Structure formats: structure tokens, C-alpha cells
mmCIF file of C-alpha atoms and ligand atoms in Angstrom:
data_model
loop_
_atom_site.group_PDB
_atom_site.id
_atom_site.type_symbol
_atom_site.label_atom_id
_atom_site.label_comp_id
_atom_site.label_asym_id
_atom_site.label_seq_id
_atom_site.Cartn_x
_atom_site.Cartn_y
_atom_site.Cartn_z
ATOM 1 C CA MET A 2 76.842 88.561 7.046
ATOM 2 C CA LYS A 3 78.066 85.516 8.943
ATOM 3 C CA PRO A 4 79.035 82.507 6.789
ATOM 4 C CA LEU A 5 76.535 79.753 6.022
ATOM 5 C CA VAL A 6 78.033 76.611 7.547
ATOM 6 C CA LEU A 7 77.035 73.004 6.910
ATOM 7 C CA ALA A 8 78.042 71.061 10.029
ATOM 8 C CA PHE A 9 78.337 67.350 10.839
ATOM 9 C CA GLU A 10 78.511 65.486 14.144
ATOM 10 C CA THR A 11 79.046 61.709 14.244
ATOM 11 C CA SER A 12 81.283 61.135 17.272
ATOM 12 C CA CYS A 13 79.065 58.584 18.979
ATOM 13 C CA ASP A 14 75.564 57.295 18.344
ATOM 14 C CA GLU A 15 73.772 60.245 16.757
ATOM 15 C CA THR A 16 74.195 61.159 13.120
ATOM 16 C CA ALA A 17 73.610 64.907 13.137
ATOM 17 C CA VAL A 18 73.667 67.536 10.403
ATOM 18 C CA ALA A 19 72.873 71.247 10.688
ATOM 19 C CA VAL A 20 73.033 74.487 8.772
ATOM 20 C CA VAL A 21 73.942 77.515 10.871
ATOM 21 C CA GLN A 22 74.634 81.150 10.227
ATOM 22 C CA GLY A 23 76.448 82.752 13.132
ATOM 23 C CA THR A 24 74.567 81.571 16.212
ATOM 24 C CA GLN A 25 71.417 81.071 14.205
ATOM 25 C CA MET A 26 70.271 77.516 13.648
ATOM 26 C CA LEU A 27 68.678 77.331 10.197
ATOM 27 C CA SER A 28 68.174 73.577 10.496
ATOM 28 C CA SER A 29 69.364 70.837 12.826
ATOM 29 C CA VAL A 30 68.407 67.236 12.179
ATOM 30 C CA LEU A 31 69.550 63.972 13.642
ATOM 31 C CA SER A 32 69.070 60.265 13.459
ATOM 32 C CA SER A 33 69.415 58.565 16.801
ATOM 33 C CA GLN A 34 70.746 55.023 16.999
ATOM 34 C CA ILE A 35 69.511 54.412 20.554
ATOM 35 C CA ASP A 36 67.207 51.565 19.482
ATOM 36 C CA LEU A 37 70.061 49.837 17.660
ATOM 37 C CA HIS A 38 72.320 49.854 20.709
ATOM 38 C CA ALA A 39 69.782 49.427 23.521
ATOM 39 C CA ARG A 40 69.724 45.640 23.281
ATOM 40 C CA PHE A 41 73.494 45.577 23.830
ATOM 41 C CA GLY A 42 73.223 47.900 26.839
ATOM 42 C CA GLY A 43 75.736 50.329 25.330
ATOM 43 C CA VAL A 44 77.047 51.780 22.084
ATOM 44 C CA VAL A 45 78.655 49.173 19.808
ATOM 45 C CA PRO A 46 81.304 51.062 17.792
ATOM 46 C CA GLU A 47 81.058 49.037 14.571
ATOM 47 C CA VAL A 48 77.265 49.166 14.587
ATOM 48 C CA ALA A 49 77.438 52.934 15.158
ATOM 49 C CA ALA A 50 79.818 53.519 12.235
ATOM 50 C CA ARG A 51 77.665 51.509 9.832
ATOM 51 C CA ALA A 52 74.516 53.314 10.895
ATOM 52 C CA HIS A 53 76.227 56.682 10.323
ATOM 53 C CA VAL A 54 77.143 55.576 6.777
ATOM 54 C CA GLU A 55 73.500 54.781 6.050
ATOM 55 C CA ALA A 56 72.062 57.920 7.593
ATOM 56 C CA ILE A 57 74.446 60.680 6.593
ATOM 57 C CA ARG A 58 73.443 61.316 2.960
ATOM 58 C CA PRO A 59 69.674 61.497 3.431
ATOM 59 C CA LEU A 60 70.160 63.566 6.598
ATOM 60 C CA THR A 61 72.351 66.053 4.734
ATOM 61 C CA HIS A 62 69.623 66.484 2.120
ATOM 62 C CA ARG A 63 67.092 67.002 4.901
ATOM 63 C CA ALA A 64 69.223 69.555 6.728
ATOM 64 C CA LEU A 65 69.701 71.542 3.513
ATOM 65 C CA ALA A 66 66.043 71.302 2.536
ATOM 66 C CA GLU A 67 64.832 72.402 5.976
ATOM 67 C CA SER A 68 67.256 75.321 6.072
ATOM 68 C CA GLY A 69 66.129 76.592 2.678
ATOM 69 C CA VAL A 70 69.793 77.040 1.779
ATOM 70 C CA HIS A 71 70.940 75.970 -1.677
ATOM 71 C CA PRO A 72 74.202 73.990 -1.542
ATOM 72 C CA ALA A 73 75.753 76.525 -3.922
ATOM 73 C CA ASP A 74 75.249 79.230 -1.275
ATOM 74 C CA LEU A 75 77.187 77.446 1.480
ATOM 75 C CA ASP A 76 80.349 79.187 2.710
ATOM 76 C CA ALA A 77 82.023 76.401 4.704
ATOM 77 C CA VAL A 78 81.753 72.826 5.935
ATOM 78 C CA ALA A 79 82.595 71.651 9.461
ATOM 79 C CA ALA A 80 82.775 68.319 11.276
ATOM 80 C CA THR A 81 83.701 66.859 14.638
ATOM 81 C CA SER A 82 87.130 65.256 14.534
ATOM 82 C CA GLY A 83 87.219 64.025 18.145
ATOM 83 C CA PRO A 84 86.985 62.970 20.861
ATOM 84 C CA GLY A 85 84.784 59.992 20.071
ATOM 85 C CA LEU A 86 84.663 56.578 18.454
ATOM 86 C CA VAL A 87 87.153 56.374 15.617
ATOM 87 C CA GLY A 88 84.906 54.611 13.090
ATOM 88 C CA ALA A 89 81.961 56.862 13.864
ATOM 89 C CA LEU A 90 84.078 60.016 13.639
ATOM 90 C CA LEU A 91 85.573 58.930 10.321
ATOM 91 C CA VAL A 92 82.169 58.769 8.646
ATOM 92 C CA GLY A 93 81.132 62.357 9.367
ATOM 93 C CA HIS A 94 84.610 63.801 9.036
ATOM 94 C CA SER A 95 85.308 62.142 5.662
ATOM 95 C CA PHE A 96 81.865 62.970 4.318
ATOM 96 C CA ALA A 97 82.272 66.611 5.378
ATOM 97 C CA LYS A 98 85.761 66.886 3.951
ATOM 98 C CA ALA A 99 84.656 65.365 0.655
ATOM 99 C CA THR A 100 81.718 67.759 0.480
ATOM 100 C CA ALA A 101 83.996 70.730 1.134
ATOM 101 C CA TRP A 102 86.527 69.503 -1.440
ATOM 102 C CA ALA A 103 83.894 68.916 -4.108
ATOM 103 C CA ARG A 104 82.479 72.406 -3.661
ATOM 104 C CA SER A 105 85.821 74.159 -3.105
ATOM 105 C CA LEU A 106 84.722 75.305 0.332
ATOM 106 C CA PRO A 107 86.837 75.804 3.445
ATOM 107 C CA PHE A 108 86.750 72.931 5.930
ATOM 108 C CA VAL A 109 86.915 73.291 9.720
ATOM 109 C CA SER A 110 87.617 70.404 12.056
ATOM 110 C CA ILE A 111 86.022 70.850 15.489
ATOM 111 C CA ASP A 112 86.529 69.437 18.982
ATOM 112 C CA HIS A 113 83.310 67.781 20.140
ATOM 113 C CA MET A 114 83.605 69.254 23.645
ATOM 114 C CA GLU A 115 84.152 72.737 22.227
ATOM 115 C CA GLY A 116 80.904 72.157 20.362
ATOM 116 C CA HIS A 117 79.111 71.429 23.651
ATOM 117 C CA LEU A 118 80.786 74.470 25.178
ATOM 118 C CA MET A 119 79.484 76.700 22.356
ATOM 119 C CA ALA A 120 75.936 75.260 22.350
ATOM 120 C CA PRO A 121 74.531 77.832 24.818
ATOM 121 C CA ARG A 122 75.235 80.504 22.172
ATOM 122 C CA LEU A 123 72.437 78.989 20.089
ATOM 123 C CA GLN A 124 69.962 79.994 22.761
ATOM 124 C CA PHE A 125 71.424 82.800 24.860
ATOM 125 C CA GLU A 126 72.730 86.068 23.466
ATOM 126 C CA GLU A 127 74.021 86.884 26.936
ATOM 127 C CA PHE A 128 76.319 83.846 26.981
ATOM 128 C CA ARG A 129 79.719 85.505 26.728
ATOM 129 C CA PRO A 130 83.154 85.056 28.325
ATOM 130 C CA PRO A 131 84.326 85.149 31.003
ATOM 131 C CA ALA A 132 82.234 82.149 31.947
ATOM 132 C CA VAL A 133 82.453 78.840 33.736
ATOM 133 C CA VAL A 134 81.079 75.946 31.717
ATOM 134 C CA LEU A 135 80.236 72.522 33.068
ATOM 135 C CA LEU A 136 80.625 69.892 30.360
ATOM 136 C CA ALA A 137 79.305 66.434 31.184
ATOM 137 C CA SER A 138 78.683 63.863 28.497
ATOM 138 C CA GLY A 139 78.921 60.113 28.044
ATOM 139 C CA GLY A 140 82.677 60.171 27.574
ATOM 140 C CA HIS A 141 83.917 63.332 29.271
ATOM 141 C CA SER A 142 83.274 65.586 32.260
ATOM 142 C CA GLN A 143 85.139 68.864 32.472
ATOM 143 C CA ILE A 144 84.845 72.182 34.237
ATOM 144 C CA VAL A 145 86.134 74.901 31.961
ATOM 145 C CA HIS A 146 86.934 78.539 32.569
ATOM 146 C CA VAL A 147 86.230 80.264 29.260
ATOM 147 C CA GLU A 148 88.429 83.326 29.310
ATOM 148 C CA ASP A 149 87.613 84.143 25.709
ATOM 149 C CA TRP A 150 86.154 82.171 22.806
ATOM 150 C CA GLY A 151 88.886 79.747 21.883
ATOM 151 C CA ASP A 152 90.778 80.387 25.114
ATOM 152 C CA TYR A 153 89.874 77.619 27.515
ATOM 153 C CA ASP A 154 91.313 76.801 30.868
ATOM 154 C CA VAL A 155 90.219 73.279 31.712
ATOM 155 C CA LEU A 156 90.152 73.546 35.493
ATOM 156 C CA GLY A 157 89.419 69.902 36.124
ATOM 157 C CA GLU A 158 87.922 66.766 34.764
ATOM 158 C CA THR A 159 86.857 63.310 35.714
ATOM 159 C CA ILE A 160 89.635 61.060 36.932
ATOM 160 C CA ASP A 161 87.721 57.874 36.096
ATOM 161 C CA ASP A 162 84.178 57.496 34.708
ATOM 162 C CA ALA A 163 82.573 60.483 33.002
ATOM 163 C CA ALA A 164 79.313 61.623 34.596
ATOM 164 C CA GLY A 165 77.197 60.215 31.757
ATOM 165 C CA GLU A 166 79.065 56.941 31.884
ATOM 166 C CA ALA A 167 78.382 56.811 35.637
ATOM 167 C CA PHE A 168 74.654 57.355 34.999
ATOM 168 C CA ASP A 169 74.692 54.627 32.339
ATOM 169 C CA LYS A 170 76.549 52.080 34.495
ATOM 170 C CA LEU A 171 74.503 52.818 37.609
ATOM 171 C CA ALA A 172 71.261 52.510 35.649
ATOM 172 C CA ARG A 173 72.361 49.046 34.556
ATOM 173 C CA LEU A 174 72.989 48.102 38.205
ATOM 174 C CA LEU A 175 69.466 49.287 39.014
ATOM 175 C CA GLY A 176 68.033 47.189 36.188
ATOM 176 C CA LEU A 177 67.100 50.239 34.104
ATOM 177 C CA GLY A 178 67.513 50.611 30.338
ATOM 178 C CA PHE A 179 70.011 52.385 28.095
ATOM 179 C CA PRO A 180 70.952 55.207 27.982
ATOM 180 C CA GLY A 181 70.879 55.313 31.754
ATOM 181 C CA GLY A 182 70.807 59.069 32.351
ATOM 182 C CA PRO A 183 67.264 59.716 31.154
ATOM 183 C CA GLU A 184 66.110 56.447 32.802
ATOM 184 C CA ILE A 185 67.455 57.485 36.224
ATOM 185 C CA ASP A 186 66.099 61.007 35.705
ATOM 186 C CA ARG A 187 62.623 59.520 35.144
ATOM 187 C CA ALA A 188 62.832 56.832 37.862
ATOM 188 C CA ALA A 189 64.001 59.423 40.413
ATOM 189 C CA GLU A 190 61.008 61.673 39.833
ATOM 190 C CA THR A 191 58.983 60.424 42.792
ATOM 191 C CA GLY A 192 61.927 59.287 44.911
ATOM 192 C CA ASP A 193 63.538 60.719 48.023
ATOM 193 C CA PRO A 194 67.079 61.948 47.255
ATOM 194 C CA ALA A 195 68.010 61.568 50.916
ATOM 195 C CA ALA A 196 66.774 57.956 51.190
ATOM 196 C CA VAL A 197 70.246 56.417 50.891
ATOM 197 C CA ALA A 198 73.432 58.321 51.740
ATOM 198 C CA PHE A 199 75.754 57.264 48.940
ATOM 199 C CA PRO A 200 79.275 58.699 49.138
ATOM 200 C CA ARG A 201 80.188 61.981 47.435
ATOM 201 C CA ALA A 202 83.540 61.264 45.917
ATOM 202 C CA LEU A 203 85.082 64.682 45.947
ATOM 203 C CA ALA A 204 88.465 63.911 44.493
ATOM 204 C CA GLU A 205 91.304 65.698 46.241
ATOM 205 C CA ARG A 206 92.068 68.137 43.473
ATOM 206 C CA PRO A 207 89.539 70.952 43.726
ATOM 207 C CA TYR A 208 87.808 70.676 40.365
ATOM 208 C CA HIS A 209 88.334 67.022 39.550
ATOM 209 C CA VAL A 210 85.523 64.513 39.893
ATOM 210 C CA SER A 211 85.460 60.768 40.412
ATOM 211 C CA PHE A 212 82.557 58.362 40.117
ATOM 212 C CA SER A 213 84.031 54.863 40.316
ATOM 213 C CA GLY A 214 83.691 54.715 44.122
ATOM 214 C CA LEU A 215 79.998 55.503 43.838
ATOM 215 C CA LYS A 216 79.506 52.572 41.490
ATOM 216 C CA THR A 217 81.116 50.167 43.975
ATOM 217 C CA SER A 218 79.112 51.604 46.827
ATOM 218 C CA VAL A 219 75.784 51.241 44.978
ATOM 219 C CA ALA A 220 76.647 47.660 43.938
ATOM 220 C CA THR A 221 77.504 46.745 47.556
ATOM 221 C CA TYR A 222 74.362 48.429 48.856
ATOM 222 C CA LEU A 223 72.130 46.552 46.408
ATOM 223 C CA ARG A 224 73.779 43.219 47.162
ATOM 224 C CA LYS A 225 73.373 43.660 50.915
ATOM 225 C CA ALA A 226 69.775 44.796 50.568
ATOM 226 C CA GLU A 227 68.989 41.782 48.416
ATOM 227 C CA VAL A 228 70.572 39.330 50.875
ATOM 228 C CA ALA A 229 68.640 40.955 53.710
ATOM 229 C CA GLY A 230 65.468 40.738 51.604
ATOM 230 C CA GLU A 231 64.940 44.465 52.026
ATOM 231 C CA LEU A 232 65.112 45.843 48.520
ATOM 232 C CA PRO A 233 64.096 49.502 48.754
ATOM 233 C CA GLU A 234 61.864 51.449 46.386
ATOM 234 C CA LEU A 235 63.547 51.897 42.998
ATOM 235 C CA ALA A 236 62.515 55.569 42.941
ATOM 236 C CA ASP A 237 64.312 56.225 46.231
ATOM 237 C CA VAL A 238 67.535 54.494 45.158
ATOM 238 C CA ALA A 239 67.467 56.224 41.754
ATOM 239 C CA ALA A 240 66.909 59.625 43.391
ATOM 240 C CA SER A 241 69.740 58.965 45.870
ATOM 241 C CA VAL A 242 72.143 57.854 43.139
ATOM 242 C CA GLN A 243 71.245 60.878 41.035
ATOM 243 C CA GLU A 244 71.741 63.177 44.010
ATOM 244 C CA ALA A 245 75.219 61.777 44.668
ATOM 245 C CA ILE A 246 76.324 62.543 41.087
ATOM 246 C CA VAL A 247 74.571 65.902 40.939
ATOM 247 C CA ASP A 248 75.999 66.993 44.308
ATOM 248 C CA VAL A 249 79.566 66.427 43.162
ATOM 249 C CA LEU A 250 79.068 68.256 39.852
ATOM 250 C CA VAL A 251 77.305 71.171 41.547
ATOM 251 C CA GLN A 252 79.873 71.566 44.324
ATOM 252 C CA LYS A 253 82.789 71.588 41.902
ATOM 253 C CA THR A 254 81.059 74.016 39.564
ATOM 254 C CA VAL A 255 80.190 76.396 42.391
ATOM 255 C CA ARG A 256 83.787 76.319 43.528
ATOM 256 C CA ALA A 257 84.933 77.199 40.004
ATOM 257 C CA LEU A 258 82.472 80.110 39.897
ATOM 258 C CA GLU A 259 83.698 81.402 43.234
ATOM 259 C CA ASP A 260 87.393 81.021 42.462
ATOM 260 C CA THR A 261 87.243 82.585 38.989
ATOM 261 C CA GLY A 262 84.675 85.253 39.871
ATOM 262 C CA ALA A 263 82.842 84.483 36.605
ATOM 263 C CA LYS A 264 79.265 85.733 36.567
ATOM 264 C CA THR A 265 78.059 83.527 33.731
ATOM 265 C CA LEU A 266 77.470 79.782 33.919
ATOM 266 C CA GLY A 267 77.131 77.653 30.810
ATOM 267 C CA GLY A 268 76.576 73.949 30.434
ATOM 268 C CA GLY A 269 76.691 71.278 27.778
ATOM 269 C CA GLY A 270 76.725 67.543 27.214
ATOM 270 C CA GLY A 271 73.924 65.051 27.669
ATOM 271 C CA VAL A 272 74.071 65.034 31.469
ATOM 272 C CA LEU A 273 73.096 68.714 31.507
ATOM 273 C CA ALA A 274 69.681 67.542 30.303
ATOM 274 C CA ASN A 275 69.207 66.098 33.804
ATOM 275 C CA ARG A 276 66.348 67.900 35.519
ATOM 276 C CA ARG A 277 67.743 67.703 39.036
ATOM 277 C CA LEU A 278 71.167 68.964 37.914
ATOM 278 C CA ARG A 279 69.600 71.868 36.034
ATOM 279 C CA ALA A 280 67.458 72.847 39.026
ATOM 280 C CA ARG A 281 70.354 72.650 41.501
ATOM 281 C CA LEU A 282 72.696 74.660 39.264
ATOM 282 C CA ALA A 283 70.012 77.305 38.719
ATOM 283 C CA GLU A 284 69.456 77.575 42.484
ATOM 284 C CA GLU A 285 73.153 77.957 43.294
ATOM 285 C CA ALA A 286 73.721 80.425 40.473
ATOM 286 C CA GLU A 287 70.784 82.563 41.474
ATOM 287 C CA ALA A 288 72.024 82.747 45.051
ATOM 288 C CA ARG A 289 75.318 84.160 43.722
ATOM 289 C CA GLY A 290 73.949 86.556 41.099
ATOM 290 C CA VAL A 291 75.290 84.354 38.303
ATOM 291 C CA THR A 292 73.505 84.276 34.921
ATOM 292 C CA VAL A 293 72.622 80.732 33.896
ATOM 293 C CA CYS A 294 73.011 79.826 30.224
ATOM 294 C CA ILE A 295 72.254 76.129 30.155
ATOM 295 C CA PRO A 296 70.426 75.438 26.908
ATOM 296 C CA ARG A 297 67.296 73.384 26.451
ATOM 297 C CA PRO A 298 67.873 69.615 26.681
ATOM 298 C CA ASP A 299 68.061 68.934 22.926
ATOM 299 C CA LEU A 300 70.925 71.413 22.654
ATOM 300 C CA CYS A 301 72.737 69.770 25.608
ATOM 301 C CA THR A 302 72.754 66.342 23.950
ATOM 302 C CA ASP A 303 74.701 65.742 20.754
ATOM 303 C CA ASN A 304 73.722 67.867 17.760
ATOM 304 C CA ALA A 305 75.488 69.394 14.771
ATOM 305 C CA ALA A 306 74.349 73.005 15.274
ATOM 306 C CA MET A 307 76.830 73.349 18.145
ATOM 307 C CA ILE A 308 79.614 72.191 15.798
ATOM 308 C CA GLY A 309 78.529 74.848 13.307
ATOM 309 C CA VAL A 310 78.717 77.602 15.944
ATOM 310 C CA ALA A 311 82.203 76.541 17.021
ATOM 311 C CA ALA A 312 83.261 76.408 13.360
ATOM 312 C CA THR A 313 82.000 79.947 12.803
ATOM 313 C CA HIS A 314 84.307 81.179 15.536
ATOM 314 C CA TRP A 315 87.369 79.568 13.912
ATOM 315 C CA LEU A 316 86.313 80.633 10.413
ATOM 316 C CA ASP A 317 86.153 84.246 11.615
ATOM 317 C CA ARG A 318 89.764 83.881 12.663
ATOM 318 C CA GLY A 319 90.814 82.185 9.439
ATOM 319 C CA ALA A 320 91.725 79.013 11.318
ATOM 320 C CA LEU A 321 90.857 76.512 8.606
ATOM 321 C CA SER A 322 91.808 72.845 8.559
ATOM 322 C CA ASP A 323 93.707 71.509 5.584
ATOM 323 C CA TRP A 324 92.955 68.406 3.552
ATOM 324 C CA THR A 325 95.403 66.311 5.578
ATOM 325 C CA ASP A 326 93.298 66.874 8.699
ATOM 326 C CA THR A 327 92.097 63.613 10.173
ATOM 327 C CA VAL A 328 90.108 62.332 13.139
ATOM 328 C CA ASP A 329 91.592 62.231 16.611
ATOM 329 C CA PRO A 330 89.559 59.952 18.919
ATOM 330 C CA GLY A 331 91.534 61.170 21.931
ATOM 331 C CA ARG A 332 91.359 64.875 21.079
ATOM 332 C CA ARG A 333 91.433 67.023 24.222
ATOM 333 C CA LEU A 334 90.018 70.495 24.612
ATOM 334 C CA SER A 335 93.085 71.708 26.453
ATOM 335 C CA SER A 336 95.329 70.509 29.205
ATOM 336 C CA PHE A 337 94.579 71.371 32.808
ATOM 337 C CA GLY A 338 97.028 72.991 35.158
ATOM 338 C CA ALA A 339 98.331 72.063 38.547
ATOM 339 C CA ASN A 340 94.958 72.099 40.306
HETATM 340 O O1 KG4 B 419 76.705 64.570 25.063
HETATM 341 P P1 KG4 B 419 75.976 63.302 24.857
HETATM 342 O O2 KG4 B 419 74.630 63.365 24.175
HETATM 343 O O3 KG4 B 419 76.858 62.281 24.032
HETATM 344 C C1 KG4 B 419 78.232 62.174 24.254
HETATM 345 O O4 KG4 B 419 78.987 63.048 23.770
HETATM 346 O O5 KG4 B 419 78.587 61.237 25.004
HETATM 347 O O6 KG4 B 419 75.830 62.599 26.288
HETATM 348 C C2 KG4 B 419 75.268 61.330 26.431
HETATM 349 C C3 KG4 B 419 75.205 61.015 27.921
HETATM 350 C C4 KG4 B 419 74.749 59.593 28.218
HETATM 351 O O7 KG4 B 419 75.644 59.023 29.147
HETATM 352 C C5 KG4 B 419 73.367 59.786 28.820
HETATM 353 O O8 KG4 B 419 73.023 58.807 29.795
HETATM 354 C C6 KG4 B 419 73.503 61.150 29.455
HETATM 355 O O9 KG4 B 419 74.270 61.890 28.561
HETATM 356 N N1 KG4 B 419 72.180 61.798 29.641
HETATM 357 C C7 KG4 B 419 71.660 62.088 30.849
HETATM 358 C C8 KG4 B 419 70.367 62.610 30.619
HETATM 359 N N2 KG4 B 419 70.151 62.630 29.276
HETATM 360 C C9 KG4 B 419 71.285 62.125 28.683
HETATM 361 N N3 KG4 B 419 72.169 61.939 32.084
HETATM 362 C C10 KG4 B 419 71.408 62.306 33.113
HETATM 363 N N4 KG4 B 419 70.144 62.780 32.993
HETATM 364 C C11 KG4 B 419 69.589 62.956 31.759
HETATM 365 N N5 KG4 B 419 68.349 63.437 31.651
HETATM 366 ZN ZN1 ZN B 420 78.487 64.894 23.357
#
């Protein structure tokens, strides 16, 4: 029997708690703070930390109640220790550690991006290494070659803004709300992705991505259009912006699939909820006989079940964290080579 794990995720603006057993999600609940932050146009770290403090206890009770698991039957406790906002991370990590201590349970500290990388296991039995996984969230974008569970070769990452950050900043330029990714996704629905040819910033290194140039280009385009009194349809601009981001992510991912020869493609992080990105990746994978394991949108965005799955892997190997373990806001999945 796989261990019953109580998992916590509080790296950004979702307080999330789950109970998992192996890759089985017995419960997964969350309290989103989007409404709290929307009026500021972005996540306010202090506001996030305070909201986590308020939400975490009742959410833990809910996660346990929904799972039907009695606290006395738990085998381990896990929490995200980074990367993320330090105050936000501290709430979940401390609460989890205290819970583990009080119940004399092992504690496992998990990398948030490894959580995203493991999330497809919640939905796809066929998701197994070797695989290429595209991770794209609000703070990080990485293309990872998973040689084995726990053995990650980070082929490349963003050299400036993460893909989600780019969506959020570009949405603001377009006058859309926060978070920007889902807003652009929606606004682009009826637009023409070829309406405006925004640049595809394919950074020199083969798997690295860059989005800051796109931001400048969209800002310049909008300014010029406004001066000329020729503001185009929002749907067309949104679709064109989305296409520029998606194109870069897809091209780099395809290159990683071709170079590694991996026949499985996984994905995680909020940006993988993007409908255009999902469709394009599915198309490219199908053309190459690659199995796509990109989970449903609510498993791509932040959740605690993915932290529980990652913890199960490390528990199996006896890799427990000790009581001196603390948060690491700059935690990195692994270093990348000379690509
Ligand atoms: O992984 P995630 O939920 O939280 C972090 O770890 O950051 O990712 C959040 C990011 C935000 O930047 C949000 O705009 C983006 O994911 N996102 C999307 C979509 N849904 C969420 N981006 C594009 N299209 C979407 N449908
Ligand atoms: Zn995330």
C-alpha cells in the first residue's frame, strides 16, 4: 500500500491542501486569492501570506473530511518549500512541519516545479520517463528532460519573463484583467492569430525562451495604432499575442522532443491550461507519434495533489526532510547544462 500523504501548497496565491495515496487523489481543495489581488493587478506578497494564514486550518479540515482519511491514519506530511514568495511559502511549510511533528510523521519538503512536473501522473498512468516536460507558470518556464523520476535535466528556461508573467503583463497592456493568461485565452477566442506579426523571440540557446522583447513590441504597436487612430480589434491582438508566446513554447518543446528522442510529452504550470497551447502541442506530438500527457487545466494550475505525488516518490526512496528544513524562495529544480 502506498503511504497516505497530507500535502500543502502555498507558494503563491492559492492555499491548497490535498490527501493522496500514490498517484490517487483522495481529496484536493484550494482557496484562491485571485479576488484579493485583482484590484492591485498582481499578487501582493504580504496580502497573500496573511490570506494563507486564515485559510490553511479550515482547508486542512476540509481536505481530510473529503478524503475520508482519519488524521491518525496519515503516513506523511509534505509541503512546497520553494520556489515562491517567502512569506507565502512559510505559512504552508511551517504548518505542515508542525503537523508532522505533532503526529510524529515523516516530513517531505518539495520543489514546486517538481510538483508541476509530477502532476500528469494524477491523470495518466502512461506518463513515465523518459519524457520531455514543458513547465510554464507565473514565475518559471522550463523545458525538462525527465530521464527518471527524480533525475531531471533542465534543458532550458526563460532568460527573462516567465511565460505566465508575459501573459499577465501583456494582458495589462491590452487593458485586460488579472490573471492575464485566462483573460487573453478568452479574448483570443474569436480573434485571428495571424492578424499582427509580433516577433518570436527565439533566444539563441536552443531551449531557452525570452519574452521581454515581445512586451516592448506589443507596447510600441499599441502606441502607434493609438496615435494613428487605428486601434485594431482586441480579439485579433489578443490572438496574435497569444500565438507569439505559444509559438515559442511549442517550437522549443518540439526541438527537445526531437533531440532527446522522448516519446512522451508532459506539461504543467498554469500556462499549460491555455487552450491554444494545448491544441498546438497535441498537434505536433501527434504528428511525431508522441504520447501527450498534459493534465486537465485544474491540475496544470497550482494544487497540492501534485505536491503529494512528488512527496510519495521521495518517501519511497527514504529521502525525508529533517526538522531544520526551511523554505527556499529561489529553489531551482536543477541546473541546466551548456545548451
Ligand atoms: O502554476 P500557476 O498556477 O502558479 C504559479 O506557480 O505561478 O501559474 C499561474 C500563471 C499565471 O501567470 C496565469 O496568467 C497563467 O498561469 N495562466 C494561463 C492560463 N491560465 C493560467 N496562461 C495562459 N492561458 C491560460 N488559460
Ligand atoms: Zn505553479
